[in-house]
Amino acid sequence: MRKSTKLLSLLIALMLAVSLVGCGGATESDDTSSNEAPQEAPQETPQETPEEAEITVSPAIVDAVNSYFANMPDHIYKINQSEFVDKVKAGEDMFVLDIRQPDVYGEGHIKGAVNAPWGTAVSDSLDKLPKDKPIMVYCYTGQTAGQTVALLNMAGFDARSVNLGWNLGISKVEGVDEVTETTANDFAEVEPLEIDPDVKEAIVSYFEGLDGVKDTMFKNYKISEDSLNELVNAEDNTIEILSIRSEKDYANGHIPGAINIPWGAGMETEFSTLPMDKTIVVYCYTGQTAGQTVAGLRMLGYDAVSLNGGMGMDANAPSGWANKGYEVIQ
């Protein structure tokens, strides 16, 4: 009887010991799991850069920018200077916006053109532009008109820029004198276009931001060929050079260090590959589609500027990187 009691006690003690070991193992496993979870969270956080975390863009702005590029028409928001002058001569129903400075506007402009100088005068005019007519915009050489046209289309207008602007495009068209005047024209009363509040606010901020760069190398959200060359030679790592020329033309020759996102519908899907913490220097052929791209990128929160004159391989546009004799690599 005593042997049975001792044996039973021994079995109970053994079972209790096994049970305690099992519970201890489960508890240790749970503790390890709970200790690892907080360690994983900090590892994910650094993947998001401070710049990405600070920039917030409303869905309405993202949609406006993406739609602009995704639904790019065949005319790519531009009109040939000769075709434009022919339309003016034919008296086509359109609105012409001259965004040059008032002094040169006064010296001569397209018949019927209204002046809203580049800058806040453009954003101040949003409620004065017709919503039921195509709007033709021109500047000096097409780059700031490209920015303007992109913003106007994102707001909901039907706008196009005149190729090469006044200096290199319109003024070179034969017979343009017939439709050139010096009389100033005023905005007519119109029913304002209903613009998404977030998009409108962003456009206003876009033009207000010009004051912050007017005394820098990025005035008008552009950079000169000379300034970019200095940055390239210094191997400046605060910039990212973006060529939006065709893949073929990029392969044949591009600015040292440049990456390539070819201009065209769908290019907006590649914008997320660009760094938020660098200045994106965009260049095309003569600077005009680069201007459109800069507008889209800046609306999304990127610090983007366009290269004056683009790559510069156009006889009508003596400015530009290649025409200045700067290095081109393959």
Coordinates of C-alpha atoms in Angstrom, one line a residue:
M1 CA 0.0 0.0 0.0
R2 CA 2.8 2.3 0.9
K3 CA 4.6 1.4 -2.3
S4 CA 1.5 2.2 -4.3
T5 CA 1.1 5.6 -2.5
K6 CA 4.7 6.4 -3.1
L7 CA 4.4 5.4 -6.8
L8 CA 1.3 7.5 -7.2
S9 CA 2.9 10.5 -5.5
L10 CA 5.9 10.2 -7.8
L11 CA 3.7 10.1 -10.9
I12 CA 1.8 13.2 -9.8
A13 CA 5.0 15.1 -9.1
L14 CA 6.3 14.1 -12.5
M15 CA 3.1 15.2 -14.3
L16 CA 3.2 18.5 -12.4
A17 CA 6.8 19.1 -13.4
V18 CA 6.0 18.5 -17.1
S19 CA 3.0 20.8 -16.9
L20 CA 5.1 23.6 -15.4
V21 CA 7.8 23.2 -18.0
G22 CA 5.1 23.3 -20.8
C23 CA 3.5 26.5 -19.3
G24 CA 6.9 28.1 -19.0
G25 CA 7.7 27.4 -22.7
A26 CA 4.4 28.9 -23.8
T27 CA 4.8 32.0 -21.7
E28 CA 8.4 32.5 -23.0
S29 CA 7.2 32.2 -26.6
D30 CA 4.4 34.8 -26.0
D31 CA 6.9 37.2 -24.4
T32 CA 9.3 36.8 -27.4
S33 CA 6.5 37.5 -29.8
S34 CA 5.4 40.6 -28.0
N35 CA 8.9 41.8 -27.7
E36 CA 9.6 41.4 -31.4
A37 CA 6.5 43.3 -32.6
P38 CA 7.7 46.7 -31.3
Q39 CA 11.1 46.1 -32.9
E40 CA 9.5 45.6 -36.4
A41 CA 7.5 48.8 -36.3
P42 CA 10.5 51.2 -36.1
Q43 CA 12.1 49.3 -39.0
E44 CA 9.2 50.2 -41.3
T45 CA 9.1 53.9 -40.3
P46 CA 12.5 55.0 -41.7
Q47 CA 11.5 53.7 -45.2
E48 CA 9.3 56.8 -45.5
T49 CA 11.5 59.8 -45.9
P50 CA 10.8 63.0 -44.0
E51 CA 10.0 64.8 -47.2
E52 CA 7.4 62.2 -48.2
A53 CA 5.9 62.3 -44.7
E54 CA 5.5 66.1 -44.7
I55 CA 4.0 66.5 -48.2
T56 CA 0.3 65.9 -48.4
V57 CA -1.6 66.3 -51.6
S58 CA -5.4 66.0 -51.8
P59 CA -6.9 63.3 -54.0
A60 CA -8.5 65.9 -56.2
I61 CA -5.1 67.3 -57.1
V62 CA -3.6 63.9 -57.7
D63 CA -6.6 63.1 -60.0
A64 CA -6.2 66.4 -61.9
V65 CA -2.5 65.8 -62.5
N66 CA -2.9 62.1 -63.5
S67 CA -5.8 62.9 -65.8
Y68 CA -3.9 65.6 -67.5
F69 CA -1.1 63.2 -68.5
A70 CA -3.1 60.0 -68.9
N71 CA -5.6 61.7 -71.2
M72 CA -3.1 63.6 -73.3
P73 CA -4.6 64.5 -76.7
D74 CA -2.7 64.2 -80.0
H75 CA -1.9 67.9 -80.0
I76 CA -0.2 67.5 -76.6
Y77 CA -1.8 70.8 -75.4
K78 CA 0.1 72.8 -78.0
I79 CA -0.6 74.5 -81.3
N80 CA 1.7 75.2 -84.1
Q81 CA 2.5 78.9 -84.4
S82 CA 1.4 79.1 -88.1
E83 CA -1.8 77.2 -87.4
F84 CA -2.5 79.6 -84.6
V85 CA -2.0 82.7 -86.7
D86 CA -4.3 81.2 -89.4
K87 CA -7.0 80.6 -86.9
V88 CA -6.7 84.2 -85.7
K89 CA -6.9 85.4 -89.3
A90 CA -10.0 83.2 -89.9
G91 CA -11.7 84.8 -86.8
E92 CA -12.2 81.5 -85.0
D93 CA -14.0 81.7 -81.7
M94 CA -11.2 81.3 -79.1
F95 CA -9.7 83.2 -76.2
V96 CA -6.1 84.4 -76.5
L97 CA -4.1 84.9 -73.3
D98 CA -0.8 86.8 -73.5
I99 CA 1.2 86.2 -70.3
R100 CA 4.2 88.4 -71.2
Q101 CA 4.9 91.5 -69.3
P102 CA 2.7 94.6 -69.9
D103 CA 5.5 96.6 -71.6
V104 CA 6.1 94.1 -74.4
Y105 CA 2.4 93.4 -74.7
G106 CA 1.9 97.1 -75.3
E107 CA 4.5 97.1 -78.1
G108 CA 2.5 94.5 -80.0
H109 CA 0.3 91.4 -79.5
I110 CA -2.1 89.2 -81.3
K111 CA -5.3 90.9 -82.2
G112 CA -7.8 90.4 -79.3
A113 CA -5.3 89.0 -76.9
V114 CA -5.8 89.8 -73.2
N115 CA -2.8 90.4 -71.0
A116 CA -2.3 88.6 -67.7
P117 CA 1.4 88.7 -66.9
W118 CA 3.1 85.5 -65.7
G119 CA 2.7 85.2 -62.0
T120 CA -0.2 85.8 -59.7
A121 CA -2.0 87.8 -62.4
V122 CA -2.7 84.4 -64.0
S123 CA -4.2 82.9 -60.9
D124 CA -6.1 86.1 -60.3
S125 CA -7.7 85.7 -63.7
L126 CA -9.1 82.2 -63.2
D127 CA -12.6 83.5 -62.7
K128 CA -12.3 85.7 -65.7
L129 CA -11.5 83.0 -68.3
P130 CA -14.2 81.6 -70.5
K131 CA -15.1 78.0 -69.8
D132 CA -16.8 77.4 -73.1
K133 CA -13.9 78.4 -75.5
P134 CA -10.5 77.0 -76.3
I135 CA -7.8 79.2 -74.6
M136 CA -4.6 79.8 -76.5
V137 CA -1.7 80.9 -74.3
Y138 CA 1.6 82.4 -75.4
C139 CA 4.7 83.8 -73.6
Y140 CA 8.1 84.6 -74.9
T141 CA 9.5 81.2 -76.0
G142 CA 6.8 78.7 -74.7
Q143 CA 8.1 77.5 -71.3
T144 CA 6.0 79.5 -68.9
A145 CA 3.1 79.1 -71.3
G146 CA 3.6 75.4 -70.9
Q147 CA 3.4 75.6 -67.1
T148 CA 0.3 77.9 -67.4
V149 CA -1.5 75.6 -69.9
A150 CA -1.0 72.6 -67.7
L151 CA -2.4 74.3 -64.7
L152 CA -5.4 75.7 -66.6
N153 CA -6.3 72.2 -68.0
M154 CA -6.0 70.8 -64.5
A155 CA -8.5 73.4 -63.4
G156 CA -10.9 72.3 -66.1
F157 CA -10.2 74.7 -69.0
D158 CA -9.5 73.7 -72.6
A159 CA -6.1 75.4 -73.0
R160 CA -3.1 75.0 -75.4
S161 CA 0.2 76.8 -75.7
V162 CA 1.5 78.4 -78.9
N163 CA 4.6 76.7 -80.1
L164 CA 7.8 78.6 -79.3
G165 CA 5.9 81.6 -77.9
W166 CA 6.1 85.1 -79.4
N167 CA 9.8 85.6 -79.9
L168 CA 10.7 82.3 -81.6
G169 CA 7.3 81.3 -83.0
I170 CA 4.5 83.8 -83.6
S171 CA 6.6 86.7 -84.6
K172 CA 8.3 84.6 -87.3
V173 CA 5.1 83.6 -89.0
E174 CA 4.7 85.2 -92.4
G175 CA 1.8 87.6 -92.4
V176 CA 1.5 87.9 -88.6
D177 CA 1.5 91.7 -88.9
E178 CA -2.0 91.5 -90.3
V179 CA -3.2 90.3 -86.9
T180 CA -0.9 92.3 -84.6
E181 CA -2.1 95.3 -82.6
T182 CA -1.1 97.5 -79.8
T183 CA -4.5 98.3 -78.4
A184 CA -5.0 96.7 -74.9
N185 CA -8.0 94.4 -74.5
D186 CA -9.9 93.7 -71.3
F187 CA -11.5 90.5 -69.9
A188 CA -15.2 90.2 -70.8
E189 CA -17.7 89.2 -68.2
V190 CA -18.1 85.4 -68.1
E191 CA -19.7 82.8 -65.9
P192 CA -16.8 81.5 -63.9
L193 CA -15.7 77.9 -64.2
E194 CA -16.4 75.9 -61.1
I195 CA -13.0 74.7 -60.1
D196 CA -12.3 72.1 -57.4
P197 CA -11.4 74.1 -54.2
D198 CA -8.2 72.1 -53.6
V199 CA -7.0 72.4 -57.1
K200 CA -7.7 76.1 -57.2
E201 CA -5.9 76.7 -53.9
A202 CA -2.9 74.7 -55.2
I203 CA -2.8 76.8 -58.4
V204 CA -2.9 80.0 -56.4
S205 CA -0.1 78.7 -54.2
Y206 CA 1.9 77.7 -57.3
F207 CA 2.0 81.3 -58.5
E208 CA 2.5 82.8 -55.1
G209 CA 5.6 80.5 -54.7
L210 CA 7.3 82.3 -57.5
D211 CA 8.3 85.1 -55.1
G212 CA 10.3 82.5 -53.1
V213 CA 12.6 81.7 -56.1
K214 CA 12.8 85.0 -57.9
D215 CA 16.3 85.7 -56.5
T216 CA 17.6 82.2 -57.0
M217 CA 18.9 80.2 -60.0
F218 CA 15.4 78.7 -60.1
K219 CA 13.5 81.9 -61.0
N220 CA 10.2 81.2 -62.7
Y221 CA 10.7 77.5 -61.9
K222 CA 13.4 77.4 -64.5
I223 CA 17.2 77.0 -64.5
S224 CA 19.7 78.4 -67.1
E225 CA 22.0 76.2 -69.1
D226 CA 25.0 77.8 -67.4
S227 CA 23.7 77.2 -63.9
L228 CA 22.9 73.6 -64.6
N229 CA 26.3 73.0 -66.1
E230 CA 27.9 74.3 -62.9
L231 CA 25.9 71.9 -60.8
V232 CA 26.7 69.0 -63.1
N233 CA 30.4 69.8 -63.0
A234 CA 30.3 70.0 -59.2
E235 CA 28.5 66.7 -59.1
D236 CA 25.8 68.3 -57.0
N237 CA 23.7 65.6 -55.3
T238 CA 20.8 67.9 -54.5
I239 CA 19.4 67.7 -58.1
E240 CA 18.0 64.9 -60.2
I241 CA 18.1 65.6 -64.0
L242 CA 15.1 64.2 -65.9
S243 CA 15.0 63.9 -69.7
I244 CA 11.5 63.6 -71.1
R245 CA 12.7 63.2 -74.7
S246 CA 12.0 60.0 -76.5
E247 CA 13.9 56.9 -75.4
K248 CA 15.7 56.8 -78.8
D249 CA 16.8 60.5 -78.5
Y250 CA 17.9 59.9 -74.9
A251 CA 20.0 57.0 -76.0
N252 CA 21.6 59.1 -78.8
G253 CA 22.7 61.7 -76.4
H254 CA 21.7 63.2 -73.0
I255 CA 23.0 65.4 -70.2
P256 CA 25.4 63.6 -67.9
G257 CA 23.5 61.9 -65.0
A258 CA 20.1 62.3 -66.5
I259 CA 17.4 59.7 -66.2
N260 CA 14.7 59.2 -68.8
I261 CA 10.9 59.2 -68.6
P262 CA 9.7 59.8 -72.1
W263 CA 7.0 62.4 -72.7
G264 CA 3.5 61.0 -73.4
A265 CA 0.4 59.6 -72.0
G266 CA 1.2 57.2 -69.1
M267 CA 4.4 59.1 -68.0
E268 CA 2.6 60.0 -64.8
T269 CA 2.9 56.4 -63.7
E270 CA 6.6 56.9 -63.4
F271 CA 6.6 60.1 -61.3
S272 CA 6.6 58.1 -58.0
T273 CA 10.2 56.9 -58.9
L274 CA 11.5 60.5 -58.6
P275 CA 13.0 61.6 -55.3
M276 CA 11.0 64.0 -53.1
D277 CA 14.2 65.4 -51.4
K278 CA 15.9 66.7 -54.6
T279 CA 15.2 69.4 -57.1
I280 CA 14.0 67.7 -60.3
V281 CA 15.5 69.5 -63.4
V282 CA 13.3 68.6 -66.4
Y283 CA 14.3 69.0 -69.9
C284 CA 12.8 68.2 -73.3
Y285 CA 13.7 69.6 -76.8
T286 CA 12.9 73.3 -76.5
G287 CA 11.5 73.5 -73.0
Q288 CA 7.8 73.6 -73.6
T289 CA 6.7 70.1 -72.7
A290 CA 9.2 70.3 -69.8
G291 CA 7.2 73.3 -68.6
Q292 CA 4.0 71.2 -68.6
T293 CA 5.8 68.4 -66.7
V294 CA 7.2 70.8 -64.2
A295 CA 3.7 72.1 -63.5
G296 CA 2.4 68.6 -62.9
L297 CA 5.3 67.6 -60.6
R298 CA 5.1 70.8 -58.5
M299 CA 1.3 70.3 -58.1
L300 CA 2.2 66.8 -56.7
G301 CA 4.6 68.3 -54.2
Y302 CA 7.9 67.9 -56.1
D303 CA 10.5 70.7 -56.3
A304 CA 10.7 70.7 -60.1
V305 CA 12.2 73.2 -62.6
S306 CA 12.7 73.2 -66.3
L307 CA 15.9 73.7 -68.2
N308 CA 16.0 76.9 -70.3
G309 CA 15.8 76.0 -74.0
G310 CA 15.7 72.3 -73.4
M311 CA 18.3 70.1 -75.1
G312 CA 18.6 72.9 -77.7
M313 CA 18.8 71.0 -81.0
D314 CA 16.3 73.2 -82.8
A315 CA 17.6 75.8 -85.3
N316 CA 14.7 78.1 -84.3
A317 CA 15.8 77.9 -80.7
P318 CA 19.4 79.0 -80.3
S319 CA 19.3 78.6 -76.6
G320 CA 19.5 75.2 -74.9
W321 CA 22.1 72.8 -73.5
A322 CA 23.6 71.4 -76.8
N323 CA 23.5 74.8 -78.5
K324 CA 25.6 76.2 -75.6
G325 CA 28.2 73.5 -76.3
Y326 CA 27.8 71.7 -73.0
E327 CA 28.6 68.0 -72.6
V328 CA 26.3 65.4 -74.1
I329 CA 26.9 61.7 -73.4
Q330 CA 25.4 58.4 -74.6

